[in-house]
């Protein structure tokens, strides 16, 4: 049509959808291994593969739906009371908690955080942490993401033990960052696990850690990027724009950014509005649920391929949003 | 911005190089025009047609539309970008809640009062609803104009009038024309009557059409009827269609300067869980107005904070107010930690102090919203500025420990800081995540 439109009222205006022609494509990462591949998962999950900006079906295809990983902590001491009540007694045992996520709340996979390995908290040994991973693997048949406690030296040992304790399961191990990536990358490579590359809210740093990992020998189809998704009210807009820029650069053919992205939305529960009463405003519990939903929805629209979520109530709403966004 | 380029302007100039515009050549003049440094009127030879065409192509890609009156005017549109990192989204999504004309007088007032008085103060901004939508659910002309008049006389809020019948709309709008309400809306069926009313009382008009082609068609018709202040309701169903068509319309407008879709968009979110999701999506992706049937306090507050986040200027980091903050019930025996007023830094440090459960004071030092290391490197965080912040916040009176904990990243300034403040300066952890362990062992 004429760009200035038709002044003739009888003529039907044809406005085509403004399809962008991207030259790049996001790679696919497979999580979890089935018995045929030597693992014990009932099915593998695939993330990534998009050829357009999120949920724009006229721009490209998104063969794999975004996944929701349910958060499981090996010690629930810092879990908000409201979430503890949603789960009940099962939070006392990571295996039970994981089972509850999968059987009662339809989690696509589980994200196990081994917080008790922290030398300042419980200082659980790497061997014991690895046994926890094995118990969770025995309790559920979905793929597993495993995080350490954030202490660099301890995580190196814990991830080594975890990697060896589940050699054929294709775990997703978190996380590798610029200052500390070799030991965890080695742990992942040793048994063909996938790895989370982490960069603190920056497009170039995200690219840098992926370059470091691939140079080290990690296959690109084993890397999932965590660009740090800040929660609503805590810098969400920075993360949102950094992710949009990462995804745009990837689609414009920046190979080192063509990896799926994972966003941890559990930090939403740390926001003031999600954890404290506000004078003159009611409904703290409901607000906290929506707080995590808003964080998750922004992450999805900015290009998140997988979410790590804390509340089953929030996760249920986000799952329905994903269905609606994909038109399924 | 979609200002025409110098070459586009040059095509319209007489190419006489007469110099009457005070520039030596027509091309030089065109270049000045493209940079808004000269006025088209300075050329004595330009034709009326060229003048009109140039004026049209230099208009913003999405029209700025206003409604409301007095001190409460809602401005929407005038956006120029597809992604917020490119340049700030200028006009935050206006949020409105519906009031039905079928309610009793008391219920109408009670509901209107809740909408008008909802406030949440956050990082120096007052978050609220921008408009109140009155819906002609009764389909009764008399009831509608009564409800509209009632709300207009009781509340100082910009109004959106929702009616399909031109007669009902005319009756109600006539009573509040001076408030300049937004008329919602015109469809293919009633465009002529609605457009003539909008033109008569000079109020903006919402157009309702499904699909981009149908909308562009309706836009041309409305404009040919003399109405320029338009808002588009693409009648999308479900989140997928809402995202795809909003994205497409925005892209046509800002990337291709297609005037047929160069207007702000309205989303009617409906009710329940789905409405909150549609509202969130409208805030993230190109909704200029979103109307809810109903919202809980928790839903409204969450949506407003999301909007506040998305509509910040990506070039200017959100800053926290400098000053002294008590954490975990800090008192005289609690140490002082300091950081900068970059909001992300502040939130991270605050969360880690809270995690330690150790009472402590957090001194936020003005550093133009930069993070600790950046501020230090740029000379915005100095021993002097920290000492000044200690004085002006009265920190030394509130904490008697004489202990000042500094970020480990900038340990180099510890000596000078100790000298200036006379306090015992302790170098804290380099990363905020080390704070809980550090505080527990302090």
XYZ file of C-alpha atoms in Angstrom:
770
model
C 0.000 0.000 0.000
C 0.871 3.625 -0.311
C 2.758 4.586 2.840
C 0.642 7.668 3.343
C -2.508 5.548 3.118
C -5.545 5.847 0.962
C -7.899 8.771 1.161
C -10.479 6.783 -0.744
C -13.010 5.453 1.726
C -14.139 2.643 -0.541
C -10.746 1.093 -0.909
C -9.911 -1.534 1.702
C -6.622 -0.648 3.370
C -4.192 -3.532 3.401
C -1.674 -3.191 6.208
C 0.823 -6.053 6.194
C 2.389 -7.280 9.442
C 5.825 -5.653 9.667
C 7.912 -8.808 9.621
C 11.553 -8.351 10.568
C 14.037 -10.530 8.695
C 16.493 -11.772 11.294
C 19.632 -13.543 10.203
C 20.400 -15.072 13.596
C 18.746 -17.876 15.508
C 18.842 -18.890 19.164
C 20.452 -22.275 19.758
C 18.634 -25.148 21.438
C 19.828 -26.632 24.733
C 18.596 -30.056 25.808
C 18.099 -30.616 29.541
C 17.806 -34.020 31.172
C 18.632 -37.386 29.647
C 16.277 -40.327 29.103
C 17.174 -44.005 29.685
C 18.089 -44.320 25.969
C 20.817 -41.749 26.572
C 21.900 -43.331 29.814
C 19.895 -41.041 32.125
C 16.775 -41.651 34.185
C 14.504 -38.734 33.166
C 11.134 -39.608 31.654
C 11.713 -37.004 28.916
C 14.314 -34.461 27.900
C 13.311 -30.820 27.687
C 14.427 -28.404 24.989
C 14.758 -24.660 25.425
C 15.626 -21.976 22.881
C 15.381 -22.213 19.112
C 13.579 -18.895 18.546
C 14.019 -17.098 15.236
C 12.212 -13.880 16.212
C 11.515 -11.616 19.157
C 9.488 -13.237 21.954
C 5.966 -14.437 21.083
C 5.802 -12.622 17.741
C 4.665 -15.556 15.616
C 4.637 -13.497 12.416
C 8.290 -12.638 12.907
C 9.716 -16.082 13.517
C 9.106 -19.425 15.157
C 9.558 -20.369 18.807
C 9.549 -24.155 18.658
C 9.993 -24.630 22.405
C 7.700 -23.169 25.009
C 9.312 -21.298 27.911
C 9.715 -23.575 30.926
C 9.013 -23.048 34.599
C 11.446 -24.579 37.081
C 10.162 -24.875 40.637
C 12.637 -23.701 43.262
C 13.644 -26.208 45.931
C 16.042 -25.271 48.742
C 17.952 -27.914 50.682
C 17.346 -25.796 53.783
C 14.125 -23.784 53.806
C 15.215 -21.411 56.563
C 14.857 -18.230 54.503
C 11.650 -19.275 52.752
C 8.848 -16.711 53.249
C 6.135 -18.038 55.559
C 3.475 -17.586 52.887
C 5.292 -19.883 50.437
C 6.004 -22.404 53.177
C 2.268 -22.588 53.815
C 1.520 -23.120 50.128
C 3.682 -26.239 50.199
C 3.068 -27.468 53.715
C 5.385 -29.940 55.431
C 7.096 -31.118 52.245
C 9.531 -28.189 52.312
C 11.398 -29.947 55.117
C 12.661 -32.520 52.627
C 14.047 -31.499 49.200
C 12.914 -34.734 47.536
C 9.350 -34.338 48.837
C 9.339 -30.665 47.946
C 10.415 -31.494 44.371
C 7.724 -34.179 44.128
C 5.127 -31.676 45.322
C 6.219 -29.151 42.663
C 5.937 -31.726 39.879
C 2.868 -33.691 40.966
C 0.714 -30.968 42.460
C 1.926 -27.821 40.730
C 2.964 -29.015 37.242
C 6.547 -27.714 37.366
C 8.351 -28.474 34.087
C 11.572 -29.100 35.973
C 13.191 -28.494 39.363
C 15.831 -25.988 40.412
C 17.638 -27.304 43.481
C 19.679 -24.741 45.405
C 22.212 -26.307 47.773
C 22.299 -23.382 50.209
C 23.311 -25.554 53.160
C 26.750 -26.086 51.610
C 27.589 -22.476 52.544
C 30.564 -22.539 54.919
C 28.868 -19.771 56.936
C 25.586 -21.629 57.297
C 25.452 -25.412 57.507
C 28.680 -26.196 55.646
C 27.205 -29.421 54.290
C 29.897 -31.520 52.632
C 30.062 -31.944 48.848
C 29.320 -35.645 49.270
C 26.186 -34.998 51.272
C 25.060 -32.333 48.803
C 25.547 -34.839 45.965
C 23.396 -37.339 47.860
C 20.637 -34.709 48.089
C 20.808 -34.343 44.307
C 20.503 -38.102 43.903
C 17.507 -38.214 46.242
C 15.739 -35.483 44.268
C 16.529 -37.298 41.010
C 15.011 -40.440 42.459
C 11.877 -38.612 43.604
C 11.006 -36.900 40.289
C 11.459 -37.771 36.616
C 11.890 -34.210 35.300
C 15.261 -32.577 34.496
C 17.145 -30.781 37.228
C 18.959 -27.472 37.616
C 21.487 -27.479 40.480
C 22.962 -24.397 42.129
C 25.555 -24.220 44.872
C 25.584 -21.635 47.656
C 27.471 -18.818 45.906
C 30.758 -19.398 47.716
C 33.292 -19.780 44.937
C 35.672 -22.292 46.523
C 32.971 -24.433 48.040
C 30.841 -24.421 44.872
C 33.807 -25.767 42.896
C 33.971 -28.836 45.142
C 30.199 -29.258 45.413
C 29.669 -29.117 41.647
C 32.473 -31.615 41.084
C 30.742 -34.033 43.468
C 27.286 -33.373 41.991
C 28.545 -33.870 38.434
C 30.052 -37.233 39.271
C 27.090 -38.399 41.336
C 24.683 -37.988 38.378
C 27.000 -38.630 35.437
C 24.462 -39.255 32.668
C 21.549 -37.074 33.746
C 22.373 -33.919 31.705
C 21.910 -31.599 34.673
C 22.038 -27.829 34.276
C 24.728 -26.605 36.680
C 24.775 -23.038 37.979
C 26.657 -20.912 37.594
C 29.874 -19.842 35.837
C 30.986 -16.210 35.960
C 33.982 -14.384 34.580
C 35.909 -14.470 37.858
C 35.168 -18.145 38.508
C 34.274 -20.451 35.672
C 36.992 -23.026 35.179
C 36.186 -25.465 37.950
C 32.448 -25.485 37.311
C 32.986 -25.681 33.541
C 35.289 -28.620 34.109
C 32.693 -30.253 36.355
C 30.017 -29.808 33.669
C 32.234 -31.000 30.815
C 33.439 -34.074 32.727
C 30.004 -35.679 32.552
C 28.384 -33.798 29.673
C 26.127 -31.626 31.815
C 24.830 -28.214 30.709
C 25.989 -25.032 32.416
C 24.565 -21.612 33.302
C 26.750 -18.673 32.286
C 26.144 -15.682 34.517
C 26.832 -12.015 33.872
C 25.814 -9.096 36.001
C 23.325 -7.066 33.924
C 25.531 -6.325 30.952
C 25.407 -7.263 27.272
C 29.185 -7.320 26.800
C 29.870 -9.275 29.983
C 27.247 -11.817 28.901
C 29.062 -12.237 25.631
C 32.427 -12.382 27.404
C 31.526 -15.249 29.723
C 30.153 -17.252 26.792
C 33.388 -16.694 24.892
C 35.412 -17.781 27.939
C 33.336 -20.928 28.340
C 33.469 -21.947 24.690
C 37.212 -21.210 24.543
C 37.573 -23.438 27.583
C 35.889 -26.206 25.632
C 32.235 -26.063 26.679
C 29.927 -26.793 23.741
C 27.681 -23.853 22.902
C 24.614 -26.091 22.962
C 25.354 -26.788 26.628
C 25.202 -23.111 27.676
C 22.197 -21.272 29.135
C 22.707 -17.572 29.917
C 21.560 -15.928 33.149
C 21.819 -12.153 32.611
C 20.527 -11.543 36.192
C 16.867 -10.643 36.204
C 16.244 -7.975 38.837
C 12.799 -8.144 40.413
C 9.983 -5.646 40.083
C 10.865 -2.489 41.976
C 14.486 -3.594 42.339
C 15.885 -2.681 38.942
C 13.583 -4.746 36.708
C 13.846 -2.161 33.932
C 17.637 -2.591 33.649
C 17.341 -6.344 33.267
C 14.419 -6.018 30.889
C 16.359 -3.753 28.535
C 19.628 -5.691 28.835
C 17.757 -8.860 27.843
C 16.013 -7.176 24.922
C 19.391 -5.946 23.716
C 20.955 -9.395 24.121
C 18.131 -11.020 22.174
C 18.187 -8.369 19.426
C 21.971 -8.750 19.068
C 21.600 -12.536 18.915
C 18.934 -12.334 16.208
C 21.124 -9.887 14.306
C 23.706 -12.687 14.260
C 25.952 -12.206 17.305
C 26.831 -15.899 17.672
C 28.099 -15.662 21.254
C 24.715 -14.420 22.455
C 22.679 -17.037 20.582
C 21.939 -19.093 23.676
C 18.680 -19.519 25.627
C 18.229 -17.324 28.705
C 17.133 -18.332 32.209
C 15.629 -15.851 34.677
C 15.384 -16.429 38.417
C 12.289 -14.546 39.600
C 12.487 -15.717 43.224
C 14.206 -12.443 44.177
C 10.756 -10.829 43.791
C 10.073 -12.092 47.312
C 12.837 -9.853 48.674
C 11.125 -6.667 47.470
C 9.692 -4.472 50.192
C 6.202 -4.557 48.690
C 6.219 -8.366 48.561
C 7.411 -8.873 52.103
C 6.089 -6.032 54.267
C 2.726 -4.532 55.115
C 2.221 -1.074 53.614
C 0.189 1.412 55.552
C -3.089 2.163 53.805
C -2.795 -0.832 51.474
C -4.223 -4.275 52.010
C -3.512 -7.706 50.590
C 0.171 -8.400 51.239
C -0.173 -12.086 50.332
C -1.905 -11.381 47.048
C 0.575 -8.592 46.291
C 3.530 -10.935 46.777
C 2.021 -13.432 44.331
C 1.465 -10.723 41.688
C 4.943 -9.334 42.369
C 6.538 -12.559 41.220
C 4.070 -12.790 38.292
C 4.965 -9.272 37.077
C 8.677 -10.072 37.367
C 8.193 -13.316 35.427
C 6.016 -11.781 32.695
C 8.538 -8.998 32.083
C 11.292 -11.641 31.881
C 9.316 -13.644 29.306
C 8.488 -10.625 27.142
C 12.168 -9.579 27.203
C 13.294 -12.998 25.947
C 13.441 -15.402 28.911
C 13.347 -19.042 27.769
C 13.132 -20.513 31.250
C 12.036 -19.166 34.650
C 13.009 -20.271 38.126
C 9.999 -19.537 40.321
C 9.254 -19.686 44.025
C 5.469 -19.606 44.488
C 3.180 -22.260 42.957
C 0.377 -19.671 42.890
C 2.513 -17.279 40.848
C 3.747 -20.138 38.663
C 0.174 -21.222 37.860
C -0.751 -17.731 36.647
C 2.447 -17.448 34.606
C 1.820 -20.866 33.023
C -1.607 -19.679 31.853
C 0.004 -16.478 30.519
C 2.531 -18.546 28.535
C -0.314 -20.618 27.046
C -2.162 -17.482 26.033
C 0.933 -15.776 24.629
C 1.693 -18.836 22.499
C -1.933 -19.165 21.488
C -2.082 -22.729 22.749
C 12.265 11.356 15.735
C 11.037 11.227 12.199
C 12.155 14.639 11.028
C 12.581 14.596 7.256
C 16.184 14.357 6.141
C 18.010 17.228 4.457
C 17.702 15.454 1.095
C 13.932 15.027 1.482
C 13.582 18.698 2.321
C 15.908 19.724 -0.495
C 13.585 18.085 -3.047
C 10.889 20.577 -2.068
C 13.086 23.681 -2.295
C 13.248 25.866 -5.450
C 16.980 25.182 -6.009
C 17.553 28.804 -6.994
C 20.345 29.377 -4.461
C 19.006 32.945 -4.209
C 20.308 33.433 -0.685
C 17.129 35.127 0.591
C 16.981 32.639 3.442
C 20.419 33.925 4.511
C 22.102 30.662 3.558
C 24.288 30.497 0.439
C 22.563 27.508 -1.169
C 19.260 25.660 -0.994
C 21.128 22.568 0.176
C 22.735 24.477 3.043
C 19.282 25.759 3.994
C 17.861 22.215 3.834
C 20.550 20.981 6.182
C 19.753 23.724 8.687
C 16.049 22.872 8.424
C 16.733 19.202 9.060
C 18.514 20.183 12.267
C 15.641 22.523 13.236
C 18.018 25.487 13.056
C 16.130 27.372 10.334
C 12.482 28.059 9.558
C 10.720 27.034 6.370
C 9.071 30.475 6.229
C 12.453 32.014 5.404
C 12.189 30.632 1.872
C 10.018 33.019 -0.179
C 9.556 30.582 -3.074
C 8.315 27.413 -1.403
C 4.900 26.237 -2.631
C 1.883 25.725 -0.409
C 1.826 22.042 -1.322
C 5.465 21.524 -0.362
C 4.893 23.394 2.857
C 2.028 21.079 3.807
C 3.898 17.935 2.876
C 6.946 18.939 4.885
C 4.846 19.905 7.880
C 3.092 16.524 7.737
C 6.321 14.561 7.528
C 7.877 16.404 10.438
C 4.917 15.658 12.745
C 5.673 13.106 15.472
C 5.093 9.490 14.322
C 2.498 8.959 17.049
C 0.172 11.853 17.712
C 0.141 13.428 21.164
C -3.430 13.213 22.487
C -4.674 14.942 25.626
C -7.840 14.658 27.666
C -9.010 16.054 30.970
C -8.869 19.668 32.030
C -7.299 22.079 34.472
C -4.449 20.660 36.513
C -5.361 17.074 35.617
C -4.589 16.472 32.005
C -3.675 13.035 30.706
C -1.123 13.072 27.898
C -0.637 9.970 25.774
C 1.175 9.132 22.554
C 4.104 11.076 21.108
C 6.267 7.955 21.423
C 9.152 7.520 19.023
C 10.752 4.178 19.921
C 10.133 0.459 19.679
C 12.477 -0.545 22.526
C 12.999 1.350 25.745
C 16.804 1.154 25.648
C 16.759 3.296 22.491
C 15.291 6.305 24.172
C 12.882 6.887 27.024
C 9.215 5.982 26.581
C 7.753 9.400 27.296
C 4.143 8.965 28.377
C 3.430 6.264 30.972
C 0.427 4.013 30.333
C -2.614 5.767 31.815
C -4.572 3.430 34.110
C -8.339 3.772 34.488
C -11.058 1.785 36.266
C -14.666 1.497 35.161
C -17.729 2.674 37.018
C -21.037 1.357 35.723
C -24.006 3.715 35.322
C -26.194 0.894 36.631
C -24.859 1.299 40.156
C -26.715 3.323 42.770
C -25.663 6.892 43.380
C -23.905 5.907 46.608
C -22.066 3.020 45.002
C -20.960 5.177 42.090
C -19.514 7.752 44.449
C -17.863 5.194 46.681
C -16.186 3.500 43.760
C -15.164 6.782 42.153
C -13.700 7.891 45.458
C -11.571 4.736 45.732
C -10.231 5.266 42.216
C -9.539 8.970 42.753
C -7.879 8.563 46.132
C -5.683 5.521 45.468
C -2.065 6.590 46.102
C 1.236 4.882 46.622
C 4.374 6.910 47.301
C 7.483 5.283 45.907
C 11.006 6.625 45.308
C 9.771 10.177 45.347
C 6.839 9.626 42.988
C 3.155 9.467 43.768
C 1.600 6.544 41.892
C -2.119 6.734 41.128
C -4.863 6.100 38.586
C -5.018 8.731 35.859
C -8.626 8.477 34.775
C -12.070 7.247 35.636
C -14.177 5.467 33.021
C -17.957 5.679 33.204
C -19.717 2.921 31.316
C -23.176 3.180 29.796
C -24.097 -0.399 30.774
C -27.726 0.634 31.292
C -28.003 1.812 27.677
C -30.208 4.492 29.175
C -29.436 8.051 28.115
C -30.751 9.649 31.267
C -28.976 7.296 33.663
C -25.710 7.731 31.819
C -25.680 11.504 31.817
C -26.719 11.529 35.489
C -23.863 9.209 36.443
C -21.385 11.230 34.395
C -22.520 14.494 35.907
C -22.414 13.023 39.405
C -18.830 11.839 39.038
C -17.679 15.010 37.301
C -19.052 17.217 40.059
C -17.663 15.085 42.887
C -14.197 14.197 41.546
C -11.441 16.125 39.891
C -10.417 13.241 37.615
C -10.068 13.054 33.829
C -13.003 11.078 32.444
C -13.455 8.404 29.813
C -17.059 8.063 28.627
C -17.911 4.577 27.384
C -21.049 4.346 25.226
C -21.956 2.740 21.907
C -25.044 4.839 21.301
C -24.252 8.267 19.825
C -27.360 9.668 21.482
C -26.345 8.511 24.956
C -22.804 9.769 24.344
C -24.053 13.154 23.151
C -26.341 13.626 26.132
C -23.626 12.861 28.671
C -20.705 14.496 26.882
C -22.602 17.744 26.472
C -22.785 18.069 30.266
C -19.056 17.616 30.835
C -17.614 18.984 27.590
C -15.534 21.524 29.475
C -13.770 18.636 31.271
C -12.655 17.421 27.855
C -13.461 13.727 28.360
C -12.168 10.939 26.126
C -15.075 9.559 24.058
C -15.017 5.776 23.770
C -15.913 5.109 21.154
C -16.585 5.031 17.498
C -16.870 1.936 15.339
C -17.551 1.505 11.658
C -21.294 1.559 12.496
C -21.487 4.875 14.346
C -18.424 6.767 13.143
C -20.265 9.662 11.485
C -22.321 10.597 14.565
C -19.468 10.048 17.022
C -16.982 11.980 14.890
C -19.341 14.905 14.475
C -19.894 15.013 18.243
C -16.127 14.813 18.929
C -15.514 17.627 16.472
C -18.327 19.773 17.861
C -17.166 19.642 21.487
C -13.483 19.173 20.531
C -12.882 16.015 22.540
C -10.565 13.143 21.569
C -12.221 10.025 20.179
C -11.393 6.316 20.523
C -11.786 4.240 17.359
C -12.709 0.579 17.635
C -11.768 -1.789 14.820
C -10.429 -5.339 14.658
C -7.249 -5.686 12.646
C -4.668 -3.218 11.398
C -6.247 -2.670 7.979
C -9.700 -1.988 9.395
C -8.192 0.406 11.937
C -6.178 2.336 9.350
C -9.345 2.582 7.260
C -11.341 3.959 10.200
C -8.540 6.406 11.003
C -8.660 7.863 7.474
C -12.419 8.163 7.647
C -12.320 9.914 11.040
C -9.668 12.309 9.791
C -11.658 13.075 6.665
C -14.534 13.962 9.007
C -12.238 16.468 10.699
C -11.246 14.595 13.874
C -7.491 14.479 14.475
C -7.266 13.600 18.169
C -7.734 9.846 17.924
C -6.982 6.804 20.080
C -6.998 3.249 18.704
C -8.655 0.205 20.278
C -7.646 -2.801 18.196
C -10.186 -5.036 20.004
C -7.598 -7.745 20.528
C -8.546 -11.018 22.180
C -5.983 -12.757 24.347
C -2.384 -11.923 25.161
C -0.959 -13.256 21.874
C -3.081 -11.020 19.676
C -2.591 -8.061 22.003
C 1.208 -8.363 21.869
C 1.410 -9.049 18.147
C -0.923 -6.307 16.969
C 0.353 -3.720 19.459
C 3.893 -4.456 18.308
C 2.897 -4.295 14.644
C 0.995 -1.013 15.028
C 3.806 0.603 17.004
C 6.365 -0.525 14.473
C 4.370 0.792 11.515
C 4.056 4.114 13.299
C 7.590 4.706 14.586
C 9.744 2.817 12.093
C 7.769 3.460 8.913
C 6.019 6.698 9.874
C 2.714 5.202 8.748
C 0.131 7.822 9.717
C -2.793 5.406 9.488
C -1.679 3.820 12.771
C 0.144 6.788 14.290
C -2.085 7.145 17.347
C -1.947 6.027 20.978
C -3.470 2.611 21.761
C -6.159 1.759 24.301
C -6.542 -1.712 25.838
C -9.769 -2.737 27.493
C -8.408 -5.250 29.995
C -11.696 -6.616 31.387
C -11.719 -8.347 34.735
C -10.045 -10.971 36.893
C -6.620 -12.536 36.580
C -6.621 -12.126 32.791
C -7.183 -8.378 33.121
C -4.111 -7.974 35.308
C -1.995 -9.864 32.770
C -3.380 -7.781 29.891
C -2.646 -4.660 31.914
C 0.933 -5.764 32.568
C 1.423 -6.546 28.884
C -0.047 -3.150 27.918
C 2.483 -1.461 30.206
C 5.387 -3.479 28.781
C 4.329 -3.251 25.157
C 2.853 -0.056 23.844
C -0.472 0.406 25.626
C -1.198 4.103 26.178
C -4.400 3.639 28.168
C -5.634 0.535 29.913
C -9.147 0.302 31.366
C -9.960 -2.285 34.026
C -13.423 -3.452 35.072
C -12.077 -3.833 38.583
C -8.784 -4.229 40.431
C -7.795 -5.209 43.939
C -5.463 -2.972 45.914
C -2.658 -5.518 45.461
C -3.165 -5.741 41.700
C -3.303 -1.959 41.246
C -0.149 -1.401 43.279
C 1.806 -4.081 41.386
C 0.745 -2.660 38.005
C 1.674 0.873 39.024
C 5.166 -0.137 40.146
C 5.688 -2.074 36.901
C 4.697 1.053 35.015
C 7.028 3.185 37.105
C 9.900 0.806 36.301
C 9.293 0.560 32.560
C 8.806 4.287 32.032
C 12.034 5.410 33.644
C 14.652 7.001 31.449
C 17.181 4.308 30.505
C 19.903 6.990 30.304
C 19.296 8.180 33.868
C 19.602 5.556 36.582
C 16.888 5.618 39.240
C 18.351 7.154 42.312
C 17.634 6.571 45.936
C 17.328 9.580 48.200
C 20.676 10.142 49.921
C 20.536 9.923 53.703
C 20.770 7.555 56.630
C 18.578 4.442 56.678
C 18.013 2.224 59.721
C 18.075 -1.498 58.914
C 16.990 -4.363 61.194
C 16.073 -1.897 63.957
C 19.417 -0.093 64.134
C 20.179 1.987 67.230
C 23.105 3.800 68.913
C 25.119 0.610 69.185
C 24.871 -0.252 65.483
C 27.684 0.340 62.957
C 27.373 2.534 59.864
C 27.867 1.123 56.362
C 27.884 3.349 53.320
C 27.131 2.962 49.636
C 26.045 5.165 46.702
C 22.582 6.333 45.673
C 22.401 4.072 42.587
C 19.151 2.215 43.212
C 20.401 -1.226 42.156
C 23.426 -0.925 44.436
C 21.256 0.303 47.281
C 18.687 -2.512 46.887
C 21.402 -5.165 46.770
C 23.253 -3.850 49.816
C 20.008 -3.331 51.721
C 18.826 -6.878 51.018
C 22.166 -8.296 52.177
C 22.177 -6.288 55.395
C 18.612 -7.450 56.042
C 19.690 -11.018 55.390
C 22.330 -10.752 58.137
C 19.624 -9.747 60.643
C 22.309 -7.587 62.277
C 21.053 -4.064 63.122
C 23.024 -1.518 61.083
C 22.797 1.976 59.601
C 23.061 2.344 55.855
C 24.381 5.726 54.735
C 23.442 6.486 51.131
C 25.939 8.969 49.682
C 24.951 11.177 46.736
C 26.987 9.992 43.715
C 24.799 10.962 40.745
C 23.207 7.543 40.729
C 26.407 5.711 39.857
C 27.504 2.378 41.288
C 30.318 2.327 43.862
C 33.254 1.561 41.581
C 32.039 3.790 38.738
C 31.362 6.672 41.111
C 34.780 6.287 42.719
C 36.565 6.187 39.344
C 34.635 9.237 38.161
C 35.496 11.168 41.316
C 31.845 11.297 42.422
C 32.442 9.214 45.543
C 35.295 10.734 47.519
C 36.413 10.736 51.171
C 35.109 14.317 51.251
C 31.647 13.428 49.948
C 31.349 10.577 52.442
C 32.435 12.835 55.301
C 29.928 15.452 54.185
C 27.123 12.869 54.046
C 28.026 11.721 57.572
C 27.681 15.294 58.821
C 24.522 16.279 56.973
C 22.639 13.087 57.889
C 23.489 13.371 61.573
C 24.886 9.851 61.423
C 27.360 10.343 64.248
C 24.541 11.229 66.640
C 22.472 8.200 65.698
C 25.328 5.704 65.894
C 27.792 6.000 68.767
C 29.960 3.043 67.750
C 32.408 5.206 65.818
C 32.604 2.408 63.239
C 32.329 3.166 59.536
C 32.256 0.207 57.127
C 33.289 0.972 53.559
C 32.814 -1.034 50.341
C 35.822 -3.326 49.785
C 36.087 -2.272 46.130
C 37.365 1.168 47.097
C 39.629 0.243 50.009
C 42.225 2.656 48.598
C 40.399 5.612 50.108
C 40.305 4.157 53.626
C 43.279 6.158 54.946
C 41.997 9.511 53.807
C 38.510 8.657 55.013
C 39.772 7.789 58.486
C 41.698 11.044 58.576
C 38.710 13.149 57.520
C 36.038 11.529 59.662
C 38.068 10.585 62.718
C 36.111 7.327 62.768
C 37.396 3.770 62.826
C 37.113 2.850 59.137
C 36.755 -0.864 58.438
C 37.077 -2.202 54.906
C 34.034 -4.360 54.178
C 33.644 -7.129 51.609
C 34.211 -6.431 47.908
C 30.889 -7.962 46.931
C 27.626 -7.160 48.638
C 26.934 -10.888 49.020
C 29.730 -11.028 51.614
C 27.904 -8.585 53.909
C 25.912 -11.106 56.022
C 29.025 -13.048 56.992
C 30.962 -9.835 57.533
C 28.353 -8.229 59.782
C 27.914 -11.347 61.874
C 31.637 -11.435 62.592
C 31.969 -7.695 63.231
